[in-house]
Short mmCIF file of C-alpha atoms and ligand atoms in Angstrom, two decimals:
data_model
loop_
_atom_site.label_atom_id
_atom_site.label_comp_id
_atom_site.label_asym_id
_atom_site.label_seq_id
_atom_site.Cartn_x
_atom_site.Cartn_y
_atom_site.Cartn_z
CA UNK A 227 98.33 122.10 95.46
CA UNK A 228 100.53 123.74 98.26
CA UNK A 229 100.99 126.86 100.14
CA UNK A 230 104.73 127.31 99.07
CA UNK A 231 104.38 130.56 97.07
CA UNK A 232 107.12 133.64 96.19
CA UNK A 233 105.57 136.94 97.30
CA UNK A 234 107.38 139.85 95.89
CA UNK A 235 110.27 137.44 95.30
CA UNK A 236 111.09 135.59 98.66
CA UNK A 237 109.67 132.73 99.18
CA UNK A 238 106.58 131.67 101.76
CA UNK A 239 105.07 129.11 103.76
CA UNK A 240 101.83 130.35 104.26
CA UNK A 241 101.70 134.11 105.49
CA UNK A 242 105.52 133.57 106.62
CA UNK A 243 108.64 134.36 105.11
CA UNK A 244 110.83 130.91 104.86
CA UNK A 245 113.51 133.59 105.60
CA UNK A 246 112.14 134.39 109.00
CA UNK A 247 111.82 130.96 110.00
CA UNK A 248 115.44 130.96 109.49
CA UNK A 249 116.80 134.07 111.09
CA UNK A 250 114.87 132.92 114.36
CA UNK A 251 115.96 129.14 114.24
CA UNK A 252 119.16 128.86 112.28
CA UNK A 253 118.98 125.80 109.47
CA UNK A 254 118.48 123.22 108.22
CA UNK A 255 114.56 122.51 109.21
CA UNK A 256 111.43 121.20 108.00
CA UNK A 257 108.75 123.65 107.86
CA UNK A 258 105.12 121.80 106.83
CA UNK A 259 102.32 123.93 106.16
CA UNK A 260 99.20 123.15 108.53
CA UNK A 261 96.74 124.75 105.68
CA UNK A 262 97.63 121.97 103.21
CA UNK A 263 98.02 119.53 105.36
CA UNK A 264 94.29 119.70 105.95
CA UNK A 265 93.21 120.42 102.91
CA UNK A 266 95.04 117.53 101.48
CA UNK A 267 93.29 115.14 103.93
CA UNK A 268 90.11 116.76 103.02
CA UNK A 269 90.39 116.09 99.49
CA UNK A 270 91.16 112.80 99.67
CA UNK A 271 88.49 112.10 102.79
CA UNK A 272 85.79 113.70 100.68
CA UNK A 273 86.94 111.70 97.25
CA UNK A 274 85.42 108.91 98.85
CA UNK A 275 82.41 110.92 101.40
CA UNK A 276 79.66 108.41 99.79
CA UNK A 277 80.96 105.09 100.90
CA UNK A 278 81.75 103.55 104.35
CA UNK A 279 85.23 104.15 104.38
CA UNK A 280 87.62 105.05 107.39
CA UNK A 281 90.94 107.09 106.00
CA UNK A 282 93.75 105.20 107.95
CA UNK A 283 96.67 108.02 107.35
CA UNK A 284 100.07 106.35 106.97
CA UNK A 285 102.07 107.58 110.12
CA UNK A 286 105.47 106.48 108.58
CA UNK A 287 105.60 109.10 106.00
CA UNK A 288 105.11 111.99 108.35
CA UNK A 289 105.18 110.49 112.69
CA UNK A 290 105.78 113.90 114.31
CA UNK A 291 103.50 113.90 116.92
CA UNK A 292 101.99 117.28 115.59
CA UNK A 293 101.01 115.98 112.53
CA UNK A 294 99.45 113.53 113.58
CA UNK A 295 97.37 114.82 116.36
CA UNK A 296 96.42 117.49 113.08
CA UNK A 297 94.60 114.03 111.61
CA UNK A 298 93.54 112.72 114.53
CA UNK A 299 91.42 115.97 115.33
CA UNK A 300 89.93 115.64 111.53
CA UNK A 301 88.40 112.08 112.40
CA UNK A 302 91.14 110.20 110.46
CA UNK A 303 92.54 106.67 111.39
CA UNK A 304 95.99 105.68 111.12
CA UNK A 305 97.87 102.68 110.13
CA UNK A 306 101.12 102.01 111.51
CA UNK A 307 104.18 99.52 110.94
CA UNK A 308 105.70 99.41 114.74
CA UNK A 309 105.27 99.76 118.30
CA UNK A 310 106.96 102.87 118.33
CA UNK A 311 104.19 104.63 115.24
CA UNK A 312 100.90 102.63 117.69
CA UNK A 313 103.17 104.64 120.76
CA UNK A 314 102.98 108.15 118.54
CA UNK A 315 99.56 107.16 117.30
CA UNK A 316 97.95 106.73 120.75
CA UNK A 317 99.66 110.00 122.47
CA UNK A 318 98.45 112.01 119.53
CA UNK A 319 94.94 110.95 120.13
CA UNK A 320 93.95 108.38 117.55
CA UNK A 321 91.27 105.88 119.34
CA UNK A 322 92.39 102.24 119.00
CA UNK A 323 89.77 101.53 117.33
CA UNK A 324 90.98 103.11 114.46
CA UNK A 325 94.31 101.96 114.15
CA UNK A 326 95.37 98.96 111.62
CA UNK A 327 98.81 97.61 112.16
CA UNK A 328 100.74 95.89 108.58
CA UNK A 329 104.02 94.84 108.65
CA UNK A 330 106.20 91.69 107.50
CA UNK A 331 108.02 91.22 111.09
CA UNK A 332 105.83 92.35 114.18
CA UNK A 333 107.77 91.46 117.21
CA UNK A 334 106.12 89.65 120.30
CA UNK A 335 105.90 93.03 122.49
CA UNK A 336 104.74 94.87 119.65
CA UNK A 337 102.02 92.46 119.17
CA UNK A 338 100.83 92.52 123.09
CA UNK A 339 101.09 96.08 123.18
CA UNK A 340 98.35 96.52 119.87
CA UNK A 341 96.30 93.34 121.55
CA UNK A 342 96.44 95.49 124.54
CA UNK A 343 95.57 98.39 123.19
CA UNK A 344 92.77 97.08 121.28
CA UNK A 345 93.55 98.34 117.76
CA UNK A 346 91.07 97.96 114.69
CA UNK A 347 93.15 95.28 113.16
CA UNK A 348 96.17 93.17 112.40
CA UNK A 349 96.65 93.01 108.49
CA UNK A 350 98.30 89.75 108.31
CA UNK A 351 101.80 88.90 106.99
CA UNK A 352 102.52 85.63 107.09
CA UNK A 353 100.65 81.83 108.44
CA UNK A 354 103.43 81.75 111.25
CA UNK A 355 102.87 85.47 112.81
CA UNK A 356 98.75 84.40 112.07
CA UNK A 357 99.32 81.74 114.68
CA UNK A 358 101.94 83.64 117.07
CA UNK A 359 98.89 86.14 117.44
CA UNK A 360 96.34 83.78 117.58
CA UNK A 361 98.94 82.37 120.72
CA UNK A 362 99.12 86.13 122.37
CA UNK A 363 95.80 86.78 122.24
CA UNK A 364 95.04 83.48 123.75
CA UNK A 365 97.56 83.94 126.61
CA UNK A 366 96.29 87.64 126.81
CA UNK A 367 92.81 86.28 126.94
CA UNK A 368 91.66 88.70 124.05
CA UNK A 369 90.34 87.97 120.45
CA UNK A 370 92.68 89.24 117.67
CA UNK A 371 90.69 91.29 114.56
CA UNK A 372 93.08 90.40 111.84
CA UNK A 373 92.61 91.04 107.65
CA UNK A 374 95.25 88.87 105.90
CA UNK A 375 97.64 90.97 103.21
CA UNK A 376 97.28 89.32 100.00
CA UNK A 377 100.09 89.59 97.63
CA UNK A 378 97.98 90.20 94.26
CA UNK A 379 101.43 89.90 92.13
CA UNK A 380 100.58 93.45 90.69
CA UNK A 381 103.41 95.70 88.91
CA UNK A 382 103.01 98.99 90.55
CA UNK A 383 105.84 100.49 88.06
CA UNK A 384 107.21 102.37 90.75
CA UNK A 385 111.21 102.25 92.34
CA UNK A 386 111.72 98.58 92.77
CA UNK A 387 112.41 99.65 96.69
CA UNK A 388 108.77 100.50 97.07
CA UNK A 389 107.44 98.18 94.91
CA UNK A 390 105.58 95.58 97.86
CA UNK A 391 102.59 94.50 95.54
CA UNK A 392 104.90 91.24 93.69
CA UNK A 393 105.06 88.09 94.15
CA UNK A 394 108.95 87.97 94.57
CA UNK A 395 108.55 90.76 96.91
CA UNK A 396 108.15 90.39 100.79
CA UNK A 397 104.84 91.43 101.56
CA UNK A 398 101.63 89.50 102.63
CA UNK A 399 100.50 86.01 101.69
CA UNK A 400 100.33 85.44 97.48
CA UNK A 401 96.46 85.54 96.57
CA UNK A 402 96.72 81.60 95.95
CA UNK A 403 97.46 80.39 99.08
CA UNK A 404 96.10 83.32 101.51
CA UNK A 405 92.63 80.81 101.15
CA UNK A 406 93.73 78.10 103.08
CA UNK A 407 94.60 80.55 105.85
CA UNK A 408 91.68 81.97 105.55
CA UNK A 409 90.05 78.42 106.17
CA UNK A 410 92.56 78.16 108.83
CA UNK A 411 92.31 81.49 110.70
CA UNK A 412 88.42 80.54 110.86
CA UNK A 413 89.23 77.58 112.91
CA UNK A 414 91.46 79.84 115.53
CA UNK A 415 90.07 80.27 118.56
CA UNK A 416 91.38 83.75 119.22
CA UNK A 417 91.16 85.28 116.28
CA UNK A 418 88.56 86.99 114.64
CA UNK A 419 88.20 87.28 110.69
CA UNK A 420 87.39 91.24 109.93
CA UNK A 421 89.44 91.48 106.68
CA UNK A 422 90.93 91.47 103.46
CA UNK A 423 93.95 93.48 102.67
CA UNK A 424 96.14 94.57 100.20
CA UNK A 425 99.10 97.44 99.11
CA UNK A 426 100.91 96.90 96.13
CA UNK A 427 103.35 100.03 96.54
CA UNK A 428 104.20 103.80 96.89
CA UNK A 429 104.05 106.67 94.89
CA UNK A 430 102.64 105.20 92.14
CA UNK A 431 101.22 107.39 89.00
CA UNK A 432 99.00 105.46 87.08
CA UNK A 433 95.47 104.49 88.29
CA UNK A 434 95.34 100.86 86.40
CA UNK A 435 98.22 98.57 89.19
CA UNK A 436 95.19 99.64 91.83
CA UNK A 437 92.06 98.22 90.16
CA UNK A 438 94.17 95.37 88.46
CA UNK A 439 94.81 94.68 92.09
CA UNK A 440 91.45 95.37 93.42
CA UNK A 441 90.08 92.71 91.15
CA UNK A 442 92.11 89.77 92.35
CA UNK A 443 91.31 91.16 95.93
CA UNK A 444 86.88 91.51 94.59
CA UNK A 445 87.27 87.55 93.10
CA UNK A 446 89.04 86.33 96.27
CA UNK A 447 87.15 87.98 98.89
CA UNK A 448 83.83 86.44 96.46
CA UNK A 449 85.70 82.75 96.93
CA UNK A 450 85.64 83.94 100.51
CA UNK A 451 82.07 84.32 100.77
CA UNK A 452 81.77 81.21 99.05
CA UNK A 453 83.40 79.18 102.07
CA UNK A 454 81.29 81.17 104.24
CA UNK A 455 83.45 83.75 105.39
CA UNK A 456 82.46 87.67 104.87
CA UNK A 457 84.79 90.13 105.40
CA UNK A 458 84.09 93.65 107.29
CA UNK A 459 86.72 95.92 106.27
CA UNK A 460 88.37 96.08 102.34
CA UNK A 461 91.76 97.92 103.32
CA UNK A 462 93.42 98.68 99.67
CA UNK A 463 96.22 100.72 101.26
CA UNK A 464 98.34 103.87 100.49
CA UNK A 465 100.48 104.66 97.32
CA UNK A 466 99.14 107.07 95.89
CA UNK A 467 101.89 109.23 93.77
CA UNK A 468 102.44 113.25 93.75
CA UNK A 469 104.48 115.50 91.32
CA UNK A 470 108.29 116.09 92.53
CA UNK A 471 109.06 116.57 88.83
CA UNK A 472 106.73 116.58 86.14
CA UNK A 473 104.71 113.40 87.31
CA UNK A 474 100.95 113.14 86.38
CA UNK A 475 99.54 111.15 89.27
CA UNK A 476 95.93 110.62 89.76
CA UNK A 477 94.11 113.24 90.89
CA UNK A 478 92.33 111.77 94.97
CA UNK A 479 89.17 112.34 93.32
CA UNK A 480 90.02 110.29 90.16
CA UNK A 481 91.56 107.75 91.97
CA UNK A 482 88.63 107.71 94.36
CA UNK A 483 85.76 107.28 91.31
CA UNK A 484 88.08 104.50 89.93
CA UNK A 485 87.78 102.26 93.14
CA UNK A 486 84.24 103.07 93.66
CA UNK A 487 83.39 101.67 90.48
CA UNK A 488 84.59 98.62 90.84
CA UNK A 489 83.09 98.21 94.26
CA UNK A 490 79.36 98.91 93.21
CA UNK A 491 78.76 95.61 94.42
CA UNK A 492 80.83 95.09 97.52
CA UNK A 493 79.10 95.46 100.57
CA UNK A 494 81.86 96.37 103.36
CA UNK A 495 83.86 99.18 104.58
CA UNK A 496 86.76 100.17 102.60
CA UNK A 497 90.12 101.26 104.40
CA UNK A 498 92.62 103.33 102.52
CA UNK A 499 96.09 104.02 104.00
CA UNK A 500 97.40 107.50 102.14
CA UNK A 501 100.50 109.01 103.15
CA UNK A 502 102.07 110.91 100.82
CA UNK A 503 99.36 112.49 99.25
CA UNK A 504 98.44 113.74 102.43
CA UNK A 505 102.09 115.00 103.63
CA UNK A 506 104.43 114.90 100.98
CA UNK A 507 103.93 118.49 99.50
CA UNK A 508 103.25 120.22 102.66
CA UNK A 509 106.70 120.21 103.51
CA UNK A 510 109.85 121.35 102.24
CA UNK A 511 113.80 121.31 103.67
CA UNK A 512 115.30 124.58 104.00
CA UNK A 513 118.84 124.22 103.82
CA UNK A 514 121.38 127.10 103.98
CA UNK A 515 124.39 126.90 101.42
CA UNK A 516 127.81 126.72 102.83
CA UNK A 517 130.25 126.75 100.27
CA UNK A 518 130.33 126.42 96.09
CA UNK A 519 133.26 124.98 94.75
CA UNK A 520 134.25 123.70 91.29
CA UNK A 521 136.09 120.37 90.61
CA UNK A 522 138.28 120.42 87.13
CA UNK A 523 140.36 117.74 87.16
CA UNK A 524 137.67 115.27 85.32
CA UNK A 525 136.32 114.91 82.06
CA UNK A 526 134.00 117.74 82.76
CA UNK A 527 134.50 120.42 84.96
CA UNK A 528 131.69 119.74 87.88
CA UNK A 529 130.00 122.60 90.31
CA UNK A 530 129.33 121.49 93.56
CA UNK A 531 126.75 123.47 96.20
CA UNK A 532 127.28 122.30 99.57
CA UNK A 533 124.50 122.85 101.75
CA UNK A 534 123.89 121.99 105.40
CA UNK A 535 121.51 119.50 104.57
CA UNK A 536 122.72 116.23 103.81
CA UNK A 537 121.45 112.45 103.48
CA UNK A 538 121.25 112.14 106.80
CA UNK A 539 118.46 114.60 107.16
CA UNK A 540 116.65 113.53 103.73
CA UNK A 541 117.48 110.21 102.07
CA UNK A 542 115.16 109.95 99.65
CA UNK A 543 117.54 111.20 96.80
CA UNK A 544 121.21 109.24 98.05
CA UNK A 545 118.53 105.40 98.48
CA UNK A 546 116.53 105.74 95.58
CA UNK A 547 118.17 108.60 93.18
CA UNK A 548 114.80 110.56 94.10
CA UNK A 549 114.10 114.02 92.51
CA UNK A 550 113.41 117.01 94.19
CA UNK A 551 113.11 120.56 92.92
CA UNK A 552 115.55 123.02 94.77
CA UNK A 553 114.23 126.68 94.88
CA UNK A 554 116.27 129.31 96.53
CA UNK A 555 114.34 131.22 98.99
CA UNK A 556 114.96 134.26 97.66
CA UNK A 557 113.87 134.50 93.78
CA UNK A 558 116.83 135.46 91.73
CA UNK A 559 117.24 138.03 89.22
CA UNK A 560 115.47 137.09 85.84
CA UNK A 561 119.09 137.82 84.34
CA UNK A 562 120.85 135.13 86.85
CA UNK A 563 123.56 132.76 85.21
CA UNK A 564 121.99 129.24 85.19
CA UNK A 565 124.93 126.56 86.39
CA UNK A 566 124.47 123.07 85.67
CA UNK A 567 125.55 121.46 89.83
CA UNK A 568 125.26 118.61 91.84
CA UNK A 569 123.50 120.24 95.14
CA UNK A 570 125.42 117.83 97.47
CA UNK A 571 125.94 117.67 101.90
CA UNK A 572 128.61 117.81 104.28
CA UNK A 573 128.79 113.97 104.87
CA UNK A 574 131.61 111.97 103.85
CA UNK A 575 129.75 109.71 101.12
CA UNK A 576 129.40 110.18 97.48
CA UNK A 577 126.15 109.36 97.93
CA UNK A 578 125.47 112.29 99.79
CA UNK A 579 123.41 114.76 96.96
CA UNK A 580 120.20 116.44 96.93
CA UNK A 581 120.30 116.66 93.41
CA UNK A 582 122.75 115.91 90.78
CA UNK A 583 123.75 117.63 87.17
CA UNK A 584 120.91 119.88 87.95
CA UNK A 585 120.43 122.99 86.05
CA UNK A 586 120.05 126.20 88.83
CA UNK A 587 120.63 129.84 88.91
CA UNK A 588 123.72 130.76 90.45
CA UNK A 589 123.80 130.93 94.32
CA UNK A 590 126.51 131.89 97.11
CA UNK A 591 126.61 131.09 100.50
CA UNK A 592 124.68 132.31 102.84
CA UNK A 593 121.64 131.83 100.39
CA UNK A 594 119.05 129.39 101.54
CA UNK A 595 116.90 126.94 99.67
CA UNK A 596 114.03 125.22 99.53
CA UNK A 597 113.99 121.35 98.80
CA UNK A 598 110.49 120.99 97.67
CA UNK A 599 108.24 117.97 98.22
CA UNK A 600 109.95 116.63 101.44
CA UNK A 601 106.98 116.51 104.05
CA UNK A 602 106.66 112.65 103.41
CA UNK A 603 109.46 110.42 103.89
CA UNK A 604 111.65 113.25 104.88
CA UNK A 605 111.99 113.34 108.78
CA UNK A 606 110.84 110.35 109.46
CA UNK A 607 113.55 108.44 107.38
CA UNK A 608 116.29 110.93 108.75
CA UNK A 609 118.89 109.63 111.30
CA UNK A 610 122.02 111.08 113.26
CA UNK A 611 124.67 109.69 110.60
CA UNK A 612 127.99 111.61 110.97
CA UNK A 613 126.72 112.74 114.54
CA UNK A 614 124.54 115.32 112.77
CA UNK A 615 121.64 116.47 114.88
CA UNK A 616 118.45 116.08 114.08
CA UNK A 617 116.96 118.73 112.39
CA UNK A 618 113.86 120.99 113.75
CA UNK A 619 110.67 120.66 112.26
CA UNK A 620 108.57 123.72 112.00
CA UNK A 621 104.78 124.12 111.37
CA UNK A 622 103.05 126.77 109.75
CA UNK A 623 99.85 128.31 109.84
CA UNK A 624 98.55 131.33 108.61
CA UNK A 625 101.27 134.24 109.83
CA UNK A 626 102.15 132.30 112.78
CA UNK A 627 104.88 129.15 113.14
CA UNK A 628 106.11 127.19 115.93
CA UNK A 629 108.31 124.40 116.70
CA UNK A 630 106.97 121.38 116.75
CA UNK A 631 110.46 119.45 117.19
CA UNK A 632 113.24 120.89 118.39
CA UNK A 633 116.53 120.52 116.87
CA UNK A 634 118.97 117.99 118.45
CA UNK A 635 121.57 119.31 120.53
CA UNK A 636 124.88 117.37 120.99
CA UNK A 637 123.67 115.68 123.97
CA UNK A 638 120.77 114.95 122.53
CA UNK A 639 123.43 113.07 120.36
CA UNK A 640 124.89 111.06 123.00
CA UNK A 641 121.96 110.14 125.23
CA UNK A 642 121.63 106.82 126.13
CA UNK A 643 125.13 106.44 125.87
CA UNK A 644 127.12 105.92 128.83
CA UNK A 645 131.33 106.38 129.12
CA UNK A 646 130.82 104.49 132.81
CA UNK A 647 130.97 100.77 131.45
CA UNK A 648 133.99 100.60 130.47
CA UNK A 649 136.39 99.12 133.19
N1 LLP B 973 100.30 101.12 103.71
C1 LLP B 973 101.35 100.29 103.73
C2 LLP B 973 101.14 98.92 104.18
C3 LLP B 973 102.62 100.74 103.34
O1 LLP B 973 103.65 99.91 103.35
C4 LLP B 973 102.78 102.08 102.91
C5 LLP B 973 104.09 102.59 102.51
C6 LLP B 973 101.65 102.92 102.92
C7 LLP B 973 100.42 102.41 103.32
C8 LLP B 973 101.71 104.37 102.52
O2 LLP B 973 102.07 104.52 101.20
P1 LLP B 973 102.02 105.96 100.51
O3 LLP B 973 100.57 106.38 100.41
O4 LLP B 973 102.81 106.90 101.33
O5 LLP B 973 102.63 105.73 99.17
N2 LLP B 973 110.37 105.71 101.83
C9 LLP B 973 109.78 105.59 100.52
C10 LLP B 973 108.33 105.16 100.59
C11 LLP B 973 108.11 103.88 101.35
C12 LLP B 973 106.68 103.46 101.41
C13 LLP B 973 106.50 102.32 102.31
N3 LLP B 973 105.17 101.90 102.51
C14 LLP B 973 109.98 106.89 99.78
O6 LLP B 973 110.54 107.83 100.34
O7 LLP B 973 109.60 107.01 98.61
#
């Protein structure tokens, strides 16, 4: 559910025309909408209102500081993967004590500055980084709350790039040998045992990876109990899937009954890290077309619609062939030629598409468009790649929008740089 809607044929955010947006700010942009933004963490907070639970929202799909303050100001946690996200988390208002911090490679500072801070909890990558923060906290005089990641060796059939949950994947400590460091975190003097967790992968759309998953987790935090040690905080993590196509994820509130079932008997809060359930279909890319073209020279004769929106500014389709639906701002004519295209950007890669062989109704430049489904892993994978600015990010709510990032200007570009050093 989203507030994207056509109203007598042009295309809204809310109570605002995508179309105004644009005439006042020029393109491309991100516009998110702030009423289902909230309503999407509602849902899923209230899925799961009759256990102990703290929502930890996933600031990498969706870091603008905006955004997150919105969550914040609802009462949700966050989980983050870097200094920079605890940085974000902090200035938009999240209390430390709310705040759990995965990641396969946290660096030295990055571990001081959480210590520091005095976050919820470390979730545990690896026995060496369990003893380099059982050293900094130590040497910080502090006692680290830490949950080791266990690697349950669950298929999340998702993209292999998101897939974390296997055992030939990076992530967390296989569900064999996470025991012994169990036995051996117990023994640290610095560190403090609060947890168990576990996140097997993103966008996923089937309900049975999570509980096959959540049943290793339920027999090895019961062989944890055994050896004396109880755990505090279950955190199952994000990965929850949404519809950019025809998809049939789980419904929050299906998802939610699933889990609850099989923790009847469990007797400790549980954490859940959501991201793009929460953000993903708030937002969308507007993107003004630049140019059509046709190529003939091949086997087939290929359309091309270059927009000003390019890989750069949304990877998700050039790293992992991602779908998203392309609507044109302004509704065309029922009686509008459909072209089969490849929607593609300005930069000089192949690569470079927002869609590909995708059936559309004709459009000219000038005409904007919607790329649908981008408020998750849209900014906050973007970079500056062909010396593009970053885009502006817009948020919505009700008849009224601002800027809540502005769009990079050419020194913007260059900052940091510096001509002088050269003899
Ligand atoms: N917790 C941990 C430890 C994670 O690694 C992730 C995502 C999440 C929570 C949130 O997962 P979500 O609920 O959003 O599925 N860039 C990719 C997605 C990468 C996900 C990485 N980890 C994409 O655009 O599809």
């Amino acid at each position: 559910m989203h507030h994207f809607k056509y109203r007598q044929n042009t295309l809204f955010c809310e109570d605002v025309s995508i179309q105004d947006i644009s005439a006042k700010i020029g393109t491309p942009f991100y516009v998110y909408s702030y009423a289902t933004l909230k309503r999407h963490f509602q849902v899923f907070d209230a899925a799961f209102e009759d256990v102990s639970k703290l929502i930890c929202y996933s600031a990498k799909a969706n870091t603008n500081l905006t955004v997150l303050k919105i969550f914040a100001d609802l009462g949700c946690g966050l989980d983050i993967v870097s200094g920079g996200e605890l940085y974000r988390g902090l200035m938009a208002g999240f209390s430390p004590d709310r705040i759990v911090y995965s990641g396969v490679g946290k660096r030295v500072d990055e571990i001081d500055y959480a210590l520091e801070t005095g976050i919820l909890m470390f979730n545990v990558e690896s026995p060496v980084e369990l003893e380099l923060i059982n050293r900094r906290a130590g040497e910080l005089k502090k006692r680290a709350p830490v949950a080791i990641r266990v690697n349950p060796d669950v298929d999340p059939k998702t993209h292999a790039y998101i897939s974390t949950g296997l055992a030939k994947n990076k992530f967390g400590i296989p569900v064999d040998e996470a025991l012994h460091e169990y036995l051996h975190a117990k023994e640290m003097e610095n560190i403090k045992i609060v947890g168990v967790s576990c996140h097997i992968g993103s966008q996923l759309t089937q309900i049975d990876p999570f509980i096959e998953a959540l049943r290793k987790v339920k027999k090895f935090v019961s062989r944890l109990t055994q050896e004396g040690i109880q755990i505090q905080y279950l955190d199952l993590g994000g990965g929850v899937g949404i519809t950019y196509d025809d998809e049939q994820p789980p419904h929050p509130v299906d998802y939610a009954a699933a889990i609850k079932a099989e923790l009847k008997d469990m007797d400790c809060t549980l954490i859940l890290e959501p991201g793009r359930v929460i953000t993903g279909n708030a937002g969308v890319l507007i993107t003004e077309v630049q140019y059509t073209k046709v190529n003939s020279g091949g086997e087939k004769e290929k359309r091309f619609v270059i927009v000003d929106a390019a890989m750069n500014d949304l990877a998700r389709p050039a790293l992992y062939s991602a779908y998203h639906e392309i609507l044109p701002a302004q509704e065309p004519a029922e009686n509008t030629v459909q072209q089969e295209v490849d929607v593609v950007g300005p930069i000089c890669e192949t690569g470079d598409f927002m869609a590909r062989d995708r059936m559309m109704p004709e459009v000219q430049p000038g005409e904007l468009l919607a790329i649908m489904s981008c408020g998750a892993y849209g900014f906050s994978m973007s970079s500056t790649y062909n010396s593009r600015p970053k885009v502006a990010e817009v948020l919505v709510d009700g008849d009224q929008f601002r800027i809540i990032r502005q769009r990079e200007s050419y020194e913007d570009l260059v900052r940091g740089e510096d001509l002088s050093t050269l003899p």
